[in-house]
mmCIF file of C-alpha atoms and ligand atoms in Angstrom:
data_model
loop_
_atom_site.group_PDB
_atom_site.id
_atom_site.type_symbol
_atom_site.label_atom_id
_atom_site.label_comp_id
_atom_site.label_asym_id
_atom_site.label_seq_id
_atom_site.Cartn_x
_atom_site.Cartn_y
_atom_site.Cartn_z
ATOM 1 C CA MET A 1 139.911 10.365 133.233
ATOM 2 C CA ASN A 2 142.624 11.325 135.764
ATOM 3 C CA TRP A 3 146.408 9.781 134.828
ATOM 4 C CA LYS A 4 149.632 10.971 136.738
ATOM 5 C CA THR A 5 152.273 12.455 134.370
ATOM 6 C CA LEU A 6 156.522 12.723 135.501
ATOM 7 C CA ASP A 7 155.467 15.515 137.303
ATOM 8 C CA ASP A 8 154.044 14.418 140.261
ATOM 9 C CA LEU A 9 156.758 11.682 141.015
ATOM 10 C CA ASP A 10 159.921 12.000 143.133
ATOM 11 C CA LEU A 11 161.944 10.152 139.965
ATOM 12 C CA LEU A 12 165.990 11.116 141.906
ATOM 13 C CA GLY A 13 167.727 7.811 141.723
ATOM 14 C CA LYS A 14 164.569 5.798 140.545
ATOM 15 C CA ARG A 15 164.767 3.404 137.988
ATOM 16 C CA VAL A 16 162.190 4.554 135.485
ATOM 17 C CA LEU A 17 161.128 1.574 133.163
ATOM 18 C CA THR A 18 159.821 3.689 130.442
ATOM 19 C CA ARG A 19 157.380 1.889 127.577
ATOM 20 C CA VAL A 20 158.464 4.098 124.117
ATOM 21 C CA ASP A 21 157.254 3.921 120.712
ATOM 22 C CA ILE A 22 160.718 3.529 118.368
ATOM 23 C CA ASN A 23 158.746 1.130 116.305
ATOM 24 C CA VAL A 24 160.516 3.352 113.220
ATOM 25 C CA PRO A 25 161.529 2.324 109.405
ATOM 26 C CA VAL A 26 164.923 1.001 108.594
ATOM 27 C CA GLU A 27 166.624 0.829 105.479
ATOM 28 C CA ASN A 28 169.709 -1.097 104.536
ATOM 29 C CA GLY A 29 170.548 -1.545 108.206
ATOM 30 C CA LEU A 30 169.582 2.415 108.825
ATOM 31 C CA VAL A 31 166.611 4.161 110.164
ATOM 32 C CA SER A 32 165.580 5.571 107.522
ATOM 33 C CA ASP A 33 162.619 8.418 109.787
ATOM 34 C CA THR A 34 163.977 8.905 113.424
ATOM 35 C CA THR A 35 160.076 10.437 113.805
ATOM 36 C CA ARG A 36 158.666 8.291 116.315
ATOM 37 C CA ILE A 37 162.855 8.570 118.072
ATOM 38 C CA ASP A 38 162.561 12.792 117.943
ATOM 39 C CA ARG A 39 159.352 12.283 119.865
ATOM 40 C CA ILE A 40 160.362 10.498 123.108
ATOM 41 C CA VAL A 41 163.467 12.774 123.839
ATOM 42 C CA PRO A 42 161.415 15.459 126.043
ATOM 43 C CA THR A 43 160.757 12.421 128.313
ATOM 44 C CA VAL A 44 163.948 10.214 127.860
ATOM 45 C CA ARG A 45 165.906 14.074 128.536
ATOM 46 C CA HIS A 46 163.211 14.412 131.615
ATOM 47 C CA ILE A 47 163.689 11.230 133.921
ATOM 48 C CA LEU A 48 167.813 12.080 133.452
ATOM 49 C CA GLN A 49 167.087 15.542 134.619
ATOM 50 C CA ALA A 50 165.479 14.567 137.069
ATOM 51 C CA GLY A 51 168.220 12.247 138.477
ATOM 52 C CA GLY A 52 166.475 9.369 136.890
ATOM 53 C CA THR A 53 167.667 5.838 135.334
ATOM 54 C CA PRO A 54 165.073 5.828 131.949
ATOM 55 C CA VAL A 55 165.554 2.053 131.001
ATOM 56 C CA LEU A 56 163.468 2.071 127.611
ATOM 57 C CA ILE A 57 160.928 -1.209 126.815
ATOM 58 C CA ALA A 58 159.998 -1.347 122.911
ATOM 59 C CA HIS A 59 159.252 -3.512 120.492
ATOM 60 C CA PHE A 60 160.364 -3.454 117.148
ATOM 61 C CA GLY A 61 158.632 -5.329 113.854
ATOM 62 C CA ARG A 62 156.466 -8.467 114.533
ATOM 63 C CA PRO A 63 158.553 -11.344 116.083
ATOM 64 C CA LYS A 64 155.803 -12.917 117.241
ATOM 65 C CA GLY A 65 157.069 -14.245 120.429
ATOM 66 C CA LYS A 66 161.282 -15.459 119.592
ATOM 67 C CA PRO A 67 164.205 -13.630 118.831
ATOM 68 C CA VAL A 68 164.445 -12.754 115.303
ATOM 69 C CA PRO A 69 167.914 -11.156 115.038
ATOM 70 C CA GLU A 70 166.830 -8.888 111.563
ATOM 71 C CA MET A 71 164.443 -7.150 114.144
ATOM 72 C CA SER A 72 167.066 -6.821 117.534
ATOM 73 C CA LEU A 73 166.548 -2.916 118.429
ATOM 74 C CA LYS A 74 170.237 -2.455 118.221
ATOM 75 C CA VAL A 75 169.825 -1.135 114.760
ATOM 76 C CA THR A 76 168.193 2.323 116.585
ATOM 77 C CA LEU A 77 171.227 2.754 119.192
ATOM 78 C CA PRO A 78 173.339 5.037 117.226
ATOM 79 C CA ALA A 79 169.380 7.428 115.596
ATOM 80 C CA LEU A 80 168.747 6.768 119.587
ATOM 81 C CA GLU A 81 172.266 7.920 121.178
ATOM 82 C CA ALA A 82 172.010 11.372 118.347
ATOM 83 C CA ALA A 83 168.617 12.451 119.124
ATOM 84 C CA LEU A 84 169.231 12.022 122.876
ATOM 85 C CA GLY A 85 172.909 13.424 122.875
ATOM 86 C CA VAL A 86 173.890 10.532 125.164
ATOM 87 C CA PRO A 87 175.447 7.280 124.944
ATOM 88 C CA VAL A 88 172.792 4.493 125.452
ATOM 89 C CA LYS A 89 173.495 1.057 127.113
ATOM 90 C CA PHE A 90 171.636 -1.912 125.039
ATOM 91 C CA THR A 91 170.684 -5.045 127.234
ATOM 92 C CA THR A 92 168.812 -8.128 126.885
ATOM 93 C CA LEU A 93 165.988 -8.942 129.340
ATOM 94 C CA ASP A 94 168.422 -12.023 130.674
ATOM 95 C CA GLU A 95 170.947 -9.389 131.366
ATOM 96 C CA ALA A 96 168.840 -6.273 132.629
ATOM 97 C CA HIS A 97 169.039 -6.318 135.897
ATOM 98 C CA GLU A 98 172.997 -6.547 136.286
ATOM 99 C CA THR A 99 173.232 -3.655 133.647
ATOM 100 C CA ILE A 100 170.359 -1.170 135.146
ATOM 101 C CA ALA A 101 172.303 -1.498 138.109
ATOM 102 C CA PHE A 102 175.653 -0.088 136.655
ATOM 103 C CA ALA A 103 174.015 1.948 134.580
ATOM 104 C CA LYS A 104 172.935 4.858 137.367
ATOM 105 C CA ASN A 105 171.240 8.146 136.004
ATOM 106 C CA GLN A 106 172.195 7.018 132.392
ATOM 107 C CA VAL A 107 169.804 5.853 129.741
ATOM 108 C CA VAL A 108 169.635 1.755 129.123
ATOM 109 C CA LEU A 109 167.187 0.108 125.881
ATOM 110 C CA ILE A 110 166.113 -3.660 126.347
ATOM 111 C CA GLU A 111 165.792 -5.889 123.348
ATOM 112 C CA ASN A 112 162.882 -6.105 121.757
ATOM 113 C CA ILE A 113 159.898 -6.719 123.862
ATOM 114 C CA ARG A 114 157.762 -8.872 121.424
ATOM 115 C CA PHE A 115 160.907 -11.547 121.834
ATOM 116 C CA GLU A 116 159.105 -12.466 124.522
ATOM 117 C CA PRO A 117 156.459 -14.340 124.158
ATOM 118 C CA GLY A 118 154.751 -12.906 127.387
ATOM 119 C CA GLU A 119 154.587 -9.745 125.862
ATOM 120 C CA GLU A 120 151.539 -9.873 123.669
ATOM 121 C CA ALA A 121 149.776 -12.817 125.778
ATOM 122 C CA ASN A 122 149.764 -9.962 128.947
ATOM 123 C CA ASP A 123 151.574 -12.818 130.808
ATOM 124 C CA PRO A 124 151.528 -11.344 134.727
ATOM 125 C CA ALA A 125 154.848 -13.435 135.071
ATOM 126 C CA LEU A 126 156.633 -11.486 132.427
ATOM 127 C CA ALA A 127 155.160 -8.166 133.846
ATOM 128 C CA GLN A 128 156.626 -8.860 137.247
ATOM 129 C CA ARG A 129 160.310 -9.534 135.998
ATOM 130 C CA LEU A 130 160.400 -6.289 133.963
ATOM 131 C CA ALA A 131 158.677 -4.703 137.473
ATOM 132 C CA ASN A 132 161.924 -6.106 139.138
ATOM 133 C CA LEU A 133 163.999 -3.809 136.978
ATOM 134 C CA GLY A 134 162.795 -0.298 137.705
ATOM 135 C CA ASP A 135 160.698 1.188 140.365
ATOM 136 C CA ILE A 136 158.765 3.313 138.148
ATOM 137 C CA TYR A 137 156.623 2.593 135.267
ATOM 138 C CA CYS A 138 155.732 5.641 133.051
ATOM 139 C CA ASN A 139 154.166 5.075 129.739
ATOM 140 C CA ASP A 140 155.154 7.423 127.013
ATOM 141 C CA ALA A 141 153.821 4.559 123.831
ATOM 142 C CA PHE A 142 150.290 6.106 122.787
ATOM 143 C CA SER A 143 150.116 4.429 119.908
ATOM 144 C CA ALA A 144 151.050 0.828 121.699
ATOM 145 C CA ALA A 145 147.954 1.772 124.133
ATOM 146 C CA HIS A 146 145.424 0.233 122.315
ATOM 147 C CA ARG A 147 147.268 -3.288 123.026
ATOM 148 C CA ALA A 148 146.828 -5.389 126.644
ATOM 149 C CA HIS A 149 150.651 -6.478 126.254
ATOM 150 C CA ALA A 150 152.540 -7.351 129.345
ATOM 151 C CA SER A 151 154.568 -4.076 128.852
ATOM 152 C CA THR A 152 151.288 -1.666 128.346
ATOM 153 C CA GLU A 153 148.685 -3.256 130.961
ATOM 154 C CA ALA A 154 150.243 -5.377 133.524
ATOM 155 C CA LEU A 155 153.478 -3.538 134.307
ATOM 156 C CA ALA A 156 151.489 -0.620 134.713
ATOM 157 C CA ARG A 157 149.592 -1.658 137.688
ATOM 158 C CA LEU A 158 152.571 -3.218 139.331
ATOM 159 C CA ARG A 159 154.707 0.047 140.130
ATOM 160 C CA PRO A 160 153.798 3.632 140.726
ATOM 161 C CA ALA A 161 152.574 4.644 136.512
ATOM 162 C CA CYS A 162 152.720 7.848 134.962
ATOM 163 C CA ALA A 163 151.915 8.672 131.775
ATOM 164 C CA GLY A 164 155.086 10.269 129.992
ATOM 165 C CA ARG A 165 155.411 14.005 127.649
ATOM 166 C CA LEU A 166 154.126 12.241 124.801
ATOM 167 C CA MET A 167 151.569 10.000 126.263
ATOM 168 C CA ALA A 168 150.233 12.820 128.094
ATOM 169 C CA GLU A 169 150.312 15.710 125.211
ATOM 170 C CA GLU A 170 148.279 13.081 123.231
ATOM 171 C CA LEU A 171 145.816 12.449 125.669
ATOM 172 C CA ASP A 172 145.083 15.857 126.030
ATOM 173 C CA ALA A 173 144.659 16.807 122.473
ATOM 174 C CA LEU A 174 142.660 13.885 122.527
ATOM 175 C CA GLU A 175 140.194 14.973 125.483
ATOM 176 C CA ALA A 176 140.173 18.754 124.227
ATOM 177 C CA ALA A 177 138.277 17.163 120.707
ATOM 178 C CA LEU A 178 136.267 14.903 121.579
ATOM 179 C CA GLY A 179 136.020 14.141 125.723
ATOM 180 C CA ALA A 180 135.115 17.576 126.699
ATOM 181 C CA PRO A 181 135.030 19.736 123.557
ATOM 182 C CA GLN A 182 134.082 23.676 122.480
ATOM 183 C CA ARG A 183 131.393 23.312 120.462
ATOM 184 C CA PRO A 184 130.079 23.315 117.652
ATOM 185 C CA VAL A 185 132.182 20.044 117.020
ATOM 186 C CA VAL A 186 132.860 18.543 113.340
ATOM 187 C CA ALA A 187 133.784 15.549 112.460
ATOM 188 C CA VAL A 188 135.298 14.708 108.795
ATOM 189 C CA VAL A 189 135.571 10.918 108.142
ATOM 190 C CA GLY A 190 136.772 10.119 104.851
ATOM 191 C CA GLY A 191 138.430 7.191 103.337
ATOM 192 C CA ALA A 192 138.198 4.624 101.078
ATOM 193 C CA LYS A 193 135.430 2.266 102.912
ATOM 194 C CA VAL A 194 132.583 2.501 105.384
ATOM 195 C CA SER A 195 133.392 -1.040 106.610
ATOM 196 C CA SER A 196 136.335 -0.025 108.061
ATOM 197 C CA LYS A 197 135.138 2.717 109.889
ATOM 198 C CA LEU A 198 131.818 1.641 111.334
ATOM 199 C CA ASP A 199 132.178 1.726 114.946
ATOM 200 C CA LEU A 200 133.988 5.252 113.972
ATOM 201 C CA LEU A 201 131.012 6.614 112.675
ATOM 202 C CA GLY A 202 128.536 5.085 115.136
ATOM 203 C CA ASN A 203 130.301 6.439 117.810
ATOM 204 C CA LEU A 204 130.820 10.070 116.096
ATOM 205 C CA VAL A 205 127.153 10.517 115.304
ATOM 206 C CA GLY A 206 126.464 10.464 119.116
ATOM 207 C CA LYS A 207 128.885 12.840 119.716
ATOM 208 C CA VAL A 208 129.648 15.730 117.074
ATOM 209 C CA ASP A 209 127.725 18.601 115.599
ATOM 210 C CA HIS A 210 128.089 18.199 112.140
ATOM 211 C CA LEU A 211 129.471 15.086 110.483
ATOM 212 C CA VAL A 212 131.381 15.445 107.201
ATOM 213 C CA ILE A 213 131.288 12.276 105.117
ATOM 214 C CA GLY A 214 134.111 12.326 102.295
ATOM 215 C CA GLY A 215 135.882 9.912 100.147
ATOM 216 C CA GLY A 216 134.968 6.503 99.103
ATOM 217 C CA MET A 217 132.642 5.333 102.252
ATOM 218 C CA ALA A 218 130.240 8.809 100.713
ATOM 219 C CA ASN A 219 129.301 6.723 97.702
ATOM 220 C CA THR A 220 127.963 4.126 99.860
ATOM 221 C CA PHE A 221 125.789 6.773 101.786
ATOM 222 C CA LEU A 222 124.751 8.278 98.130
ATOM 223 C CA ALA A 223 123.805 5.265 96.780
ATOM 224 C CA ALA A 224 122.114 3.808 99.995
ATOM 225 C CA LEU A 225 120.195 7.040 99.495
ATOM 226 C CA GLY A 226 119.344 5.854 96.200
ATOM 227 C CA HIS A 227 121.476 7.616 93.707
ATOM 228 C CA ASP A 228 123.469 5.727 91.003
ATOM 229 C CA VAL A 229 126.672 5.362 91.790
ATOM 230 C CA GLY A 230 127.902 4.392 88.557
ATOM 231 C CA LYS A 231 131.678 2.374 88.751
ATOM 232 C CA SER A 232 132.625 4.217 92.007
ATOM 233 C CA LEU A 233 134.077 2.515 95.121
ATOM 234 C CA CYS A 234 131.103 1.712 96.515
ATOM 235 C CA GLU A 235 129.657 -1.503 99.289
ATOM 236 C CA HIS A 236 126.018 -2.513 98.055
ATOM 237 C CA ASP A 237 125.792 -4.490 100.989
ATOM 238 C CA LEU A 238 125.870 -1.780 103.209
ATOM 239 C CA ALA A 239 123.285 0.095 102.346
ATOM 240 C CA ASN A 240 121.175 -0.724 105.180
ATOM 241 C CA THR A 241 123.884 0.290 107.644
ATOM 242 C CA ALA A 242 124.047 3.789 106.028
ATOM 243 C CA ARG A 243 121.016 4.514 105.991
ATOM 244 C CA SER A 244 120.580 3.150 110.575
ATOM 245 C CA ILE A 245 123.921 5.690 110.592
ATOM 246 C CA LEU A 246 121.848 8.476 108.958
ATOM 247 C CA ALA A 247 118.787 7.145 111.118
ATOM 248 C CA ASN A 248 120.962 7.769 114.034
ATOM 249 C CA ALA A 249 122.329 11.068 113.209
ATOM 250 C CA GLU A 250 118.880 12.557 112.957
ATOM 251 C CA ILE A 251 117.726 11.224 116.674
ATOM 252 C CA SER A 252 121.293 12.330 118.167
ATOM 253 C CA GLY A 253 120.455 16.330 116.132
ATOM 254 C CA CYS A 254 124.040 15.594 114.319
ATOM 255 C CA GLU A 255 124.152 17.366 110.657
ATOM 256 C CA ILE A 256 125.187 15.159 108.405
ATOM 257 C CA ILE A 257 127.088 16.267 104.967
ATOM 258 C CA LEU A 258 127.272 14.393 102.369
ATOM 259 C CA PRO A 259 128.689 15.307 98.952
ATOM 260 C CA SER A 260 126.153 17.218 96.489
ATOM 261 C CA ASP A 261 128.439 17.833 93.489
ATOM 262 C CA VAL A 262 131.345 15.343 93.087
ATOM 263 C CA VAL A 263 133.852 14.817 90.621
ATOM 264 C CA VAL A 264 133.929 11.889 88.439
ATOM 265 C CA ALA A 265 136.082 10.338 85.885
ATOM 266 C CA ARG A 266 135.938 6.812 84.181
ATOM 267 C CA SER A 267 139.106 5.583 85.087
ATOM 268 C CA PHE A 268 141.292 5.758 88.352
ATOM 269 C CA ALA A 269 144.664 7.753 87.492
ATOM 270 C CA ALA A 270 146.325 10.884 88.236
ATOM 271 C CA ASN A 271 144.849 13.506 85.545
ATOM 272 C CA ALA A 272 142.362 11.344 84.016
ATOM 273 C CA ASP A 273 139.229 13.041 82.176
ATOM 274 C CA HIS A 274 137.111 14.501 84.686
ATOM 275 C CA LYS A 275 133.608 16.928 84.955
ATOM 276 C CA THR A 276 131.703 18.108 87.960
ATOM 277 C CA VAL A 277 128.067 16.622 88.247
ATOM 278 C CA GLU A 278 125.658 16.743 91.035
ATOM 279 C CA ALA A 279 125.494 14.043 93.238
ATOM 280 C CA ASN A 280 122.737 11.866 92.153
ATOM 281 C CA ALA A 281 124.144 11.861 88.292
ATOM 282 C CA CYS A 282 126.771 9.950 88.049
ATOM 283 C CA SER A 283 126.603 8.167 84.570
ATOM 284 C CA ALA A 284 126.706 4.281 84.535
ATOM 285 C CA ASP A 285 130.452 4.192 83.833
ATOM 286 C CA ALA A 286 132.033 6.629 85.471
ATOM 287 C CA MET A 287 133.127 6.719 89.235
ATOM 288 C CA ILE A 288 133.453 9.715 91.750
ATOM 289 C CA LEU A 289 136.593 10.470 92.618
ATOM 290 C CA ASP A 290 136.214 13.617 94.480
ATOM 291 C CA ALA A 291 133.881 15.895 96.192
ATOM 292 C CA GLY A 292 132.908 18.945 94.057
ATOM 293 C CA PRO A 293 133.437 22.633 94.751
ATOM 294 C CA GLU A 294 130.054 23.416 96.155
ATOM 295 C CA THR A 295 130.594 20.842 98.992
ATOM 296 C CA ILE A 296 134.280 22.217 100.069
ATOM 297 C CA ALA A 297 132.256 25.415 99.974
ATOM 298 C CA GLN A 298 129.831 23.340 102.056
ATOM 299 C CA ILE A 299 132.248 22.283 104.280
ATOM 300 C CA GLY A 300 134.127 25.449 104.285
ATOM 301 C CA ALA A 301 131.297 27.136 105.994
ATOM 302 C CA CYS A 302 130.443 23.915 108.430
ATOM 303 C CA PHE A 303 134.121 24.561 109.899
ATOM 304 C CA ALA A 304 134.002 28.474 110.488
ATOM 305 C CA GLN A 305 131.017 27.983 112.545
ATOM 306 C CA ALA A 306 133.091 25.366 114.441
ATOM 307 C CA ARG A 307 135.285 25.436 117.622
ATOM 308 C CA THR A 308 136.547 22.124 117.469
ATOM 309 C CA LEU A 309 137.886 19.869 114.299
ATOM 310 C CA ILE A 310 138.482 16.078 114.661
ATOM 311 C CA TRP A 311 139.746 14.648 111.054
ATOM 312 C CA ASN A 312 140.162 10.993 110.015
ATOM 313 C CA GLY A 313 140.442 10.044 106.275
ATOM 314 C CA PRO A 314 140.905 11.895 102.860
ATOM 315 C CA LEU A 315 137.792 13.613 101.018
ATOM 316 C CA GLY A 316 138.885 12.013 97.346
ATOM 317 C CA ALA A 317 141.150 9.796 95.600
ATOM 318 C CA PHE A 318 144.031 12.305 97.284
ATOM 319 C CA GLU A 319 147.301 10.571 96.098
ATOM 320 C CA LEU A 320 145.757 11.396 92.245
ATOM 321 C CA VAL A 321 145.781 15.180 91.242
ATOM 322 C CA PRO A 322 143.388 16.834 90.580
ATOM 323 C CA PHE A 323 141.217 14.587 92.746
ATOM 324 C CA ASP A 324 142.891 15.990 95.591
ATOM 325 C CA ARG A 325 141.101 19.339 95.813
ATOM 326 C CA ALA A 326 138.343 18.613 98.585
ATOM 327 C CA THR A 327 140.469 17.305 101.005
ATOM 328 C CA ASN A 328 143.552 19.983 100.308
ATOM 329 C CA THR A 329 141.042 23.143 100.169
ATOM 330 C CA ALA A 330 139.278 21.448 103.727
ATOM 331 C CA ALA A 331 142.141 21.116 105.267
ATOM 332 C CA GLN A 332 143.931 24.261 104.215
ATOM 333 C CA ALA A 333 140.640 25.986 105.190
ATOM 334 C CA ALA A 334 141.367 24.177 108.937
ATOM 335 C CA ALA A 335 144.754 24.859 109.109
ATOM 336 C CA THR A 336 143.901 28.791 108.689
ATOM 337 C CA LEU A 337 141.252 29.008 111.104
ATOM 338 C CA THR A 338 143.077 27.094 113.531
ATOM 339 C CA LYS A 339 146.171 29.945 113.276
ATOM 340 C CA MET A 340 143.582 32.496 113.610
ATOM 341 C CA GLY A 341 142.986 31.070 117.044
ATOM 342 C CA LYS A 342 139.131 30.323 115.874
ATOM 343 C CA LEU A 343 139.357 26.355 115.484
ATOM 344 C CA ILE A 344 140.751 23.429 117.694
ATOM 345 C CA SER A 345 141.294 21.160 115.339
ATOM 346 C CA VAL A 346 142.921 17.218 115.434
ATOM 347 C CA ALA A 347 143.612 14.647 113.017
ATOM 348 C CA GLY A 348 145.168 10.856 112.909
ATOM 349 C CA GLY A 349 145.061 7.837 111.788
ATOM 350 C CA GLY A 350 146.425 6.022 108.399
ATOM 351 C CA ASP A 351 146.086 7.984 105.480
ATOM 352 C CA THR A 352 144.821 10.952 106.893
ATOM 353 C CA VAL A 353 148.731 12.219 108.135
ATOM 354 C CA ALA A 354 150.258 11.812 104.628
ATOM 355 C CA ALA A 355 146.842 14.085 103.041
ATOM 356 C CA LEU A 356 147.485 16.804 105.419
ATOM 357 C CA ASN A 357 151.144 16.642 104.901
ATOM 358 C CA GLN A 358 150.644 17.211 101.135
ATOM 359 C CA ALA A 359 147.804 19.619 101.426
ATOM 360 C CA GLY A 360 150.600 21.288 103.682
ATOM 361 C CA ALA A 361 148.284 22.325 105.994
ATOM 362 C CA ALA A 362 149.234 19.649 108.923
ATOM 363 C CA GLU A 363 151.761 22.505 110.364
ATOM 364 C CA ASP A 364 148.904 24.145 111.172
ATOM 365 C CA PHE A 365 146.754 21.893 112.985
ATOM 366 C CA THR A 366 146.603 21.576 116.777
ATOM 367 C CA TYR A 367 147.420 18.209 117.227
ATOM 368 C CA ILE A 368 148.475 15.690 114.818
ATOM 369 C CA SER A 369 148.423 12.223 116.120
ATOM 370 C CA THR A 370 150.740 9.555 114.486
ATOM 371 C CA ALA A 371 149.465 6.682 116.300
ATOM 372 C CA GLY A 372 147.358 5.387 113.636
ATOM 373 C CA GLY A 373 144.984 2.172 115.737
ATOM 374 C CA ALA A 374 145.309 3.380 118.626
ATOM 375 C CA PHE A 375 143.932 7.000 117.905
ATOM 376 C CA LEU A 376 140.987 5.416 115.702
ATOM 377 C CA GLU A 377 139.942 3.579 118.140
ATOM 378 C CA TRP A 378 140.024 6.348 120.446
ATOM 379 C CA MET A 379 137.909 7.850 118.095
ATOM 380 C CA GLU A 380 135.750 4.675 118.376
ATOM 381 C CA GLY A 381 135.086 5.337 121.703
ATOM 382 C CA LYS A 382 136.586 2.538 122.996
ATOM 383 C CA ASP A 383 138.690 2.564 126.059
ATOM 384 C CA LEU A 384 142.747 1.888 125.273
ATOM 385 C CA PRO A 385 143.893 -0.577 127.779
ATOM 386 C CA GLY A 386 147.589 1.389 128.038
ATOM 387 C CA VAL A 387 145.638 4.166 129.390
ATOM 388 C CA ALA A 388 142.590 2.548 131.440
ATOM 389 C CA ALA A 389 145.648 1.171 133.607
ATOM 390 C CA LEU A 390 147.091 4.597 133.866
ATOM 391 C CA SER A 391 144.326 5.794 135.599
ATOM 392 C CA THR A 392 144.528 6.563 139.049
HETATM 393 P P1 AMP B 401 141.755 5.005 104.348
HETATM 394 O O1 AMP B 401 142.993 4.165 104.533
HETATM 395 O O2 AMP B 401 140.597 4.352 104.925
HETATM 396 O O3 AMP B 401 141.905 6.330 105.106
HETATM 397 O O4 AMP B 401 141.544 5.451 102.676
HETATM 398 C C1 AMP B 401 142.499 6.057 101.846
HETATM 399 C C2 AMP B 401 142.269 5.925 100.739
HETATM 400 O O5 AMP B 401 140.671 5.973 99.849
HETATM 401 C C3 AMP B 401 143.548 6.346 99.455
HETATM 402 O O6 AMP B 401 143.818 5.985 99.467
HETATM 403 C C4 AMP B 401 142.095 7.483 98.857
HETATM 404 O O7 AMP B 401 143.036 7.410 97.422
HETATM 405 C C5 AMP B 401 140.895 6.526 98.807
HETATM 406 N N1 AMP B 401 139.574 6.885 98.431
HETATM 407 C C6 AMP B 401 139.015 8.489 98.827
HETATM 408 N N2 AMP B 401 138.439 8.370 97.871
HETATM 409 C C7 AMP B 401 138.105 7.436 97.291
HETATM 410 C C8 AMP B 401 136.969 7.150 95.910
HETATM 411 N N3 AMP B 401 136.133 8.298 95.954
HETATM 412 N N4 AMP B 401 137.015 6.568 95.653
HETATM 413 C C9 AMP B 401 138.092 5.825 95.425
HETATM 414 N N5 AMP B 401 138.576 5.867 96.222
HETATM 415 C C10 AMP B 401 139.190 6.384 97.755
#
């Protein structure tokens, strides 16, 4: 897919309608984590330096199409101004035209776009209203790109459109991992349930060379292969689905790596009494909470001969010591190989960022996506409407 970037458009004197994700956590009226704000800085600075007027469009919470005072984007202003190092003019959508007219080469922030009922409906009238406020559209909100909303989809079609810095960085990283990757490619899919990741597994078996299945969802596969998994988290009703994923993998030549040994305990608790057993030897009163050392070694060997890694979901109950071992060890192995220049490693979605941070491995990964739902839908092979609308 092809898309323009900020470098392809002349921004001098232009009003640049810039869709950003500044849906930040707020505690006691203050932004408690500025990560998302910090990440849009390169795009906004670039527009300013190129002589344009960045007009920021963003959502905040879920006001469901009507004004909700507690969900006003005003609360982000101090953090936004601190991150950008310049003043930001705040405006309602009704007053935006006038505000923008008096804000040449200054940053403007429009009130929560989800106050408008037309936003989530991808309403052409709202998109046109927004288009009338600017000359160019720039989408820097990859994390909102899986939604076809007025500010992410319809608007992109009404003005010359481009990807912002963060969006371009994300798309490049994803393309390198699954679009045209260096092979062999290994995917790690872990986490609680198979049911939430069916599309993901289905897409990956046709695209990657090795698929490591871990976490609670591995139990469903072990049970489908006839192993007793005791009290483990397991979706027994998905046994047929699990078997058909394994059959499809075989047809596509994708090697599936399931735990060959597991760490079992009688309770889901930190430091619970535990032991390592073969994957077919979980007793009726025990539950599988992590992969064992033999499996960890096999995953490490797989990483060592791979060129590309894509990772979603922990390999065990990583919040509970010592059931974080497989996740930590595998993450650290991937980080080391990446640092040595031997592996391109991309990870994202749900608990994955937290798990890799906890393992101290996140910094060394090639790219960590914080996009959540959009990252998962992309990994599932779905077209993201906000990205498709940018394609030329
Ligand atoms: P997800 O949101 O699907 O990525 O799942 C993450 C959750 O799966 C984490 O809270 C883990 O504690 C949990 N998990 C991973 N492995 C297991 C397991 N063997 N048994 C129970 N929960 C697990």
